[in-house]
JSON list of C-alpha atoms in Angstrom, two decimals:
[
{"chain": "H", "resi": 992, "resn": "MET", "atom": "CA", "xyz": [-13.03, -128.13, -65.91]},
{"chain": "H", "resi": 993, "resn": "GLY", "atom": "CA", "xyz": [-16.83, -127.54, -65.97]},
{"chain": "H", "resi": 994, "resn": "GLN", "atom": "CA", "xyz": [-18.76, -126.51, -68.95]},
{"chain": "H", "resi": 995, "resn": "LYS", "atom": "CA", "xyz": [-20.18, -123.10, -69.22]},
{"chain": "H", "resi": 996, "resn": "THR", "atom": "CA", "xyz": [-23.98, -122.96, -68.95]},
{"chain": "H", "resi": 997, "resn": "TYR", "atom": "CA", "xyz": [-25.97, -120.28, -70.73]},
{"chain": "H", "resi": 998, "resn": "ALA", "atom": "CA", "xyz": [-29.40, -118.78, -69.82]},
{"chain": "H", "resi": 999, "resn": "ILE", "atom": "CA", "xyz": [-32.35, -117.94, -72.05]},
{"chain": "H", "resi": 1000, "resn": "GLY", "atom": "CA", "xyz": [-31.71, -114.75, -74.00]},
{"chain": "H", "resi": 1001, "resn": "ASP", "atom": "CA", "xyz": [-27.86, -115.21, -74.11]},
{"chain": "H", "resi": 1002, "resn": "ARG", "atom": "CA", "xyz": [-26.17, -114.62, -77.42]},
{"chain": "H", "resi": 1003, "resn": "VAL", "atom": "CA", "xyz": [-23.65, -117.26, -78.49]},
{"chain": "H", "resi": 1004, "resn": "VAL", "atom": "CA", "xyz": [-21.47, -118.13, -81.60]},
{"chain": "H", "resi": 1005, "resn": "LEU", "atom": "CA", "xyz": [-21.62, -121.61, -82.99]},
{"chain": "H", "resi": 1006, "resn": "LYS", "atom": "CA", "xyz": [-18.50, -123.54, -83.96]},
{"chain": "H", "resi": 1007, "resn": "ALA", "atom": "CA", "xyz": [-17.96, -124.26, -87.77]},
{"chain": "H", "resi": 1008, "resn": "SER", "atom": "CA", "xyz": [-18.81, -127.85, -88.78]},
{"chain": "H", "resi": 1009, "resn": "ARG", "atom": "CA", "xyz": [-19.81, -129.83, -91.92]},
{"chain": "H", "resi": 1010, "resn": "SER", "atom": "CA", "xyz": [-23.32, -128.50, -91.65]},
{"chain": "H", "resi": 1011, "resn": "ARG", "atom": "CA", "xyz": [-22.29, -124.92, -90.97]},
{"chain": "H", "resi": 1012, "resn": "SER", "atom": "CA", "xyz": [-20.25, -122.60, -93.09]},
{"chain": "H", "resi": 1013, "resn": "VAL", "atom": "CA", "xyz": [-16.73, -121.87, -92.00]},
{"chain": "H", "resi": 1014, "resn": "THR", "atom": "CA", "xyz": [-16.69, -118.43, -93.61]},
{"chain": "H", "resi": 1015, "resn": "GLY", "atom": "CA", "xyz": [-19.95, -117.13, -92.05]},
{"chain": "H", "resi": 1016, "resn": "GLU", "atom": "CA", "xyz": [-20.05, -116.52, -88.30]},
{"chain": "H", "resi": 1017, "resn": "GLN", "atom": "CA", "xyz": [-23.20, -118.16, -86.87]},
{"chain": "H", "resi": 1018, "resn": "ARG", "atom": "CA", "xyz": [-24.57, -115.94, -84.15]},
{"chain": "H", "resi": 1019, "resn": "CYS", "atom": "CA", "xyz": [-27.74, -117.12, -82.37]},
{"chain": "H", "resi": 1020, "resn": "ARG", "atom": "CA", "xyz": [-29.88, -116.43, -79.33]},
{"chain": "H", "resi": 1021, "resn": "ILE", "atom": "CA", "xyz": [-30.85, -119.04, -76.84]},
{"chain": "H", "resi": 1022, "resn": "ILE", "atom": "CA", "xyz": [-34.62, -119.48, -76.83]},
{"chain": "H", "resi": 1023, "resn": "GLY", "atom": "CA", "xyz": [-34.89, -122.36, -74.40]},
{"chain": "H", "resi": 1024, "resn": "ILE", "atom": "CA", "xyz": [-33.00, -124.88, -72.23]},
{"chain": "H", "resi": 1025, "resn": "LEU", "atom": "CA", "xyz": [-33.64, -128.63, -72.96]},
{"chain": "H", "resi": 1026, "resn": "PRO", "atom": "CA", "xyz": [-32.92, -131.60, -70.56]},
{"chain": "H", "resi": 1027, "resn": "ALA", "atom": "CA", "xyz": [-29.30, -132.69, -70.77]},
{"chain": "H", "resi": 1028, "resn": "ASP", "atom": "CA", "xyz": [-28.26, -135.36, -73.38]},
{"chain": "H", "resi": 1029, "resn": "HIS", "atom": "CA", "xyz": [-25.77, -137.78, -71.82]},
{"chain": "H", "resi": 1030, "resn": "GLY", "atom": "CA", "xyz": [-24.56, -135.20, -69.39]},
{"chain": "H", "resi": 1031, "resn": "GLU", "atom": "CA", "xyz": [-24.22, -132.43, -71.93]},
{"chain": "H", "resi": 1032, "resn": "ALA", "atom": "CA", "xyz": [-26.48, -129.37, -71.81]},
{"chain": "H", "resi": 1033, "resn": "GLN", "atom": "CA", "xyz": [-28.85, -128.72, -74.73]},
{"chain": "H", "resi": 1034, "resn": "TYR", "atom": "CA", "xyz": [-30.37, -125.56, -75.93]},
{"chain": "H", "resi": 1035, "resn": "ARG", "atom": "CA", "xyz": [-33.06, -124.41, -78.27]},
{"chain": "H", "resi": 1036, "resn": "VAL", "atom": "CA", "xyz": [-31.56, -121.61, -80.45]},
{"chain": "H", "resi": 1037, "resn": "GLN", "atom": "CA", "xyz": [-32.66, -119.34, -83.24]},
{"chain": "H", "resi": 1038, "resn": "ILE", "atom": "CA", "xyz": [-29.84, -118.23, -85.64]},
{"chain": "H", "resi": 1039, "resn": "ASP", "atom": "CA", "xyz": [-30.03, -114.52, -86.54]},
{"chain": "H", "resi": 1040, "resn": "ASN", "atom": "CA", "xyz": [-30.82, -114.95, -90.25]},
{"chain": "H", "resi": 1041, "resn": "GLU", "atom": "CA", "xyz": [-33.21, -117.89, -89.97]},
{"chain": "H", "resi": 1042, "resn": "ASN", "atom": "CA", "xyz": [-36.85, -118.03, -89.10]},
{"chain": "H", "resi": 1043, "resn": "PHE", "atom": "CA", "xyz": [-36.91, -121.45, -87.38]},
{"chain": "H", "resi": 1044, "resn": "GLU", "atom": "CA", "xyz": [-35.31, -122.88, -84.26]},
{"chain": "H", "resi": 1045, "resn": "ARG", "atom": "CA", "xyz": [-32.67, -125.57, -83.79]},
{"chain": "H", "resi": 1046, "resn": "ARG", "atom": "CA", "xyz": [-31.39, -127.85, -81.09]},
{"chain": "H", "resi": 1047, "resn": "ILE", "atom": "CA", "xyz": [-27.72, -127.59, -80.15]},
{"chain": "H", "resi": 1048, "resn": "VAL", "atom": "CA", "xyz": [-25.50, -129.04, -77.49]},
{"chain": "H", "resi": 1049, "resn": "ASN", "atom": "CA", "xyz": [-23.06, -127.27, -75.42]},
{"chain": "H", "resi": 1050, "resn": "SER", "atom": "CA", "xyz": [-20.10, -128.56, -77.50]},
{"chain": "H", "resi": 1051, "resn": "ASP", "atom": "CA", "xyz": [-21.56, -126.80, -80.51]},
{"chain": "H", "resi": 1052, "resn": "ILE", "atom": "CA", "xyz": [-20.99, -123.34, -78.90]},
{"chain": "H", "resi": 1053, "resn": "ASP", "atom": "CA", "xyz": [-17.64, -121.47, -79.39]},
{"chain": "H", "resi": 1054, "resn": "SER", "atom": "CA", "xyz": [-17.08, -120.38, -75.83]},
{"chain": "H", "resi": 1055, "resn": "ASP", "atom": "CA", "xyz": [-14.11, -118.25, -76.70]},
{"chain": "H", "resi": 1056, "resn": "GLU", "atom": "CA", "xyz": [-16.13, -116.17, -79.22]},
{"chain": "H", "resi": 1057, "resn": "SER", "atom": "CA", "xyz": [-19.32, -116.12, -77.21]},
{"chain": "H", "resi": 1058, "resn": "GLY", "atom": "CA", "xyz": [-19.91, -113.81, -74.27]},
{"chain": "H", "resi": 1059, "resn": "SER", "atom": "CA", "xyz": [-19.66, -115.02, -70.81]},
{"chain": "H", "resi": 1060, "resn": "PRO", "atom": "CA", "xyz": [-22.83, -116.90, -69.74]},
{"chain": "H", "resi": 1061, "resn": "ALA", "atom": "CA", "xyz": [-25.23, -115.20, -67.45]},
{"chain": "H", "resi": 1062, "resn": "SER", "atom": "CA", "xyz": [-24.10, -115.21, -63.85]},
{"chain": "H", "resi": 1063, "resn": "SER", "atom": "CA", "xyz": [-27.61, -115.50, -62.45]},
{"chain": "H", "resi": 1064, "resn": "GLY", "atom": "CA", "xyz": [-27.73, -119.20, -63.45]},
{"chain": "H", "resi": 1065, "resn": "ILE", "atom": "CA", "xyz": [-30.19, -120.93, -65.64]},
{"chain": "H", "resi": 1066, "resn": "THR", "atom": "CA", "xyz": [-33.60, -119.18, -65.87]},
{"chain": "H", "resi": 1067, "resn": "THR", "atom": "CA", "xyz": [-36.57, -120.90, -67.47]},
{"chain": "H", "resi": 1068, "resn": "THR", "atom": "CA", "xyz": [-39.14, -118.12, -67.26]},
{"chain": "H", "resi": 1069, "resn": "VAL", "atom": "CA", "xyz": [-39.77, -115.55, -69.91]},
{"chain": "H", "resi": 1070, "resn": "ALA", "atom": "CA", "xyz": [-40.73, -112.02, -68.78]},
{"chain": "H", "resi": 1071, "resn": "GLY", "atom": "CA", "xyz": [-44.46, -111.37, -68.83]},
{"chain": "H", "resi": 1072, "resn": "LYS", "atom": "CA", "xyz": [-45.33, -115.16, -68.84]},
{"chain": "H", "resi": 1073, "resn": "SER", "atom": "CA", "xyz": [-45.82, -117.35, -65.90]},
{"chain": "H", "resi": 1074, "resn": "GLY", "atom": "CA", "xyz": [-47.52, -120.66, -65.22]},
{"chain": "H", "resi": 1075, "resn": "PRO", "atom": "CA", "xyz": [-47.40, -123.95, -66.99]},
{"chain": "H", "resi": 1076, "resn": "TRP", "atom": "CA", "xyz": [-46.82, -123.96, -70.82]},
{"chain": "H", "resi": 1077, "resn": "LEU", "atom": "CA", "xyz": [-49.51, -126.64, -71.23]},
{"chain": "H", "resi": 1078, "resn": "LYS", "atom": "CA", "xyz": [-53.02, -125.76, -70.16]},
{"chain": "H", "resi": 1079, "resn": "PRO", "atom": "CA", "xyz": [-55.43, -128.58, -70.41]},
{"chain": "H", "resi": 1080, "resn": "SER", "atom": "CA", "xyz": [-58.38, -126.19, -70.16]},
{"chain": "H", "resi": 1081, "resn": "SER", "atom": "CA", "xyz": [-57.34, -124.48, -73.44]},
{"chain": "H", "resi": 1082, "resn": "MET", "atom": "CA", "xyz": [-57.15, -127.85, -75.39]},
{"chain": "H", "resi": 1083, "resn": "ARG", "atom": "CA", "xyz": [-59.88, -128.73, -77.87]},
{"chain": "H", "resi": 1084, "resn": "VAL", "atom": "CA", "xyz": [-60.84, -132.41, -78.72]},
{"chain": "H", "resi": 1085, "resn": "GLY", "atom": "CA", "xyz": [-62.61, -133.24, -81.98]},
{"chain": "H", "resi": 1086, "resn": "LYS", "atom": "CA", "xyz": [-65.38, -135.71, -81.72]}
]
């Protein structure tokens, strides 16, 4: 059985673990898609009540509680932004 893959902007629920509270449901939004780690998809997410991002793997997501992944597949572009994320012409080097 294949693992579900999620797209940027999808909202997911994280499974409870030692580092996450069992009582509080951890809802988060996928901010970015990272390269796979030993064949398992990785995501950059932001939890609703936090102001920083975390890295999670596909097995951290409670697929029963989360909505179905985007059917359009993995998208890596954000609306309104195009081109490479690193622009050498905008870098400054101190001398």
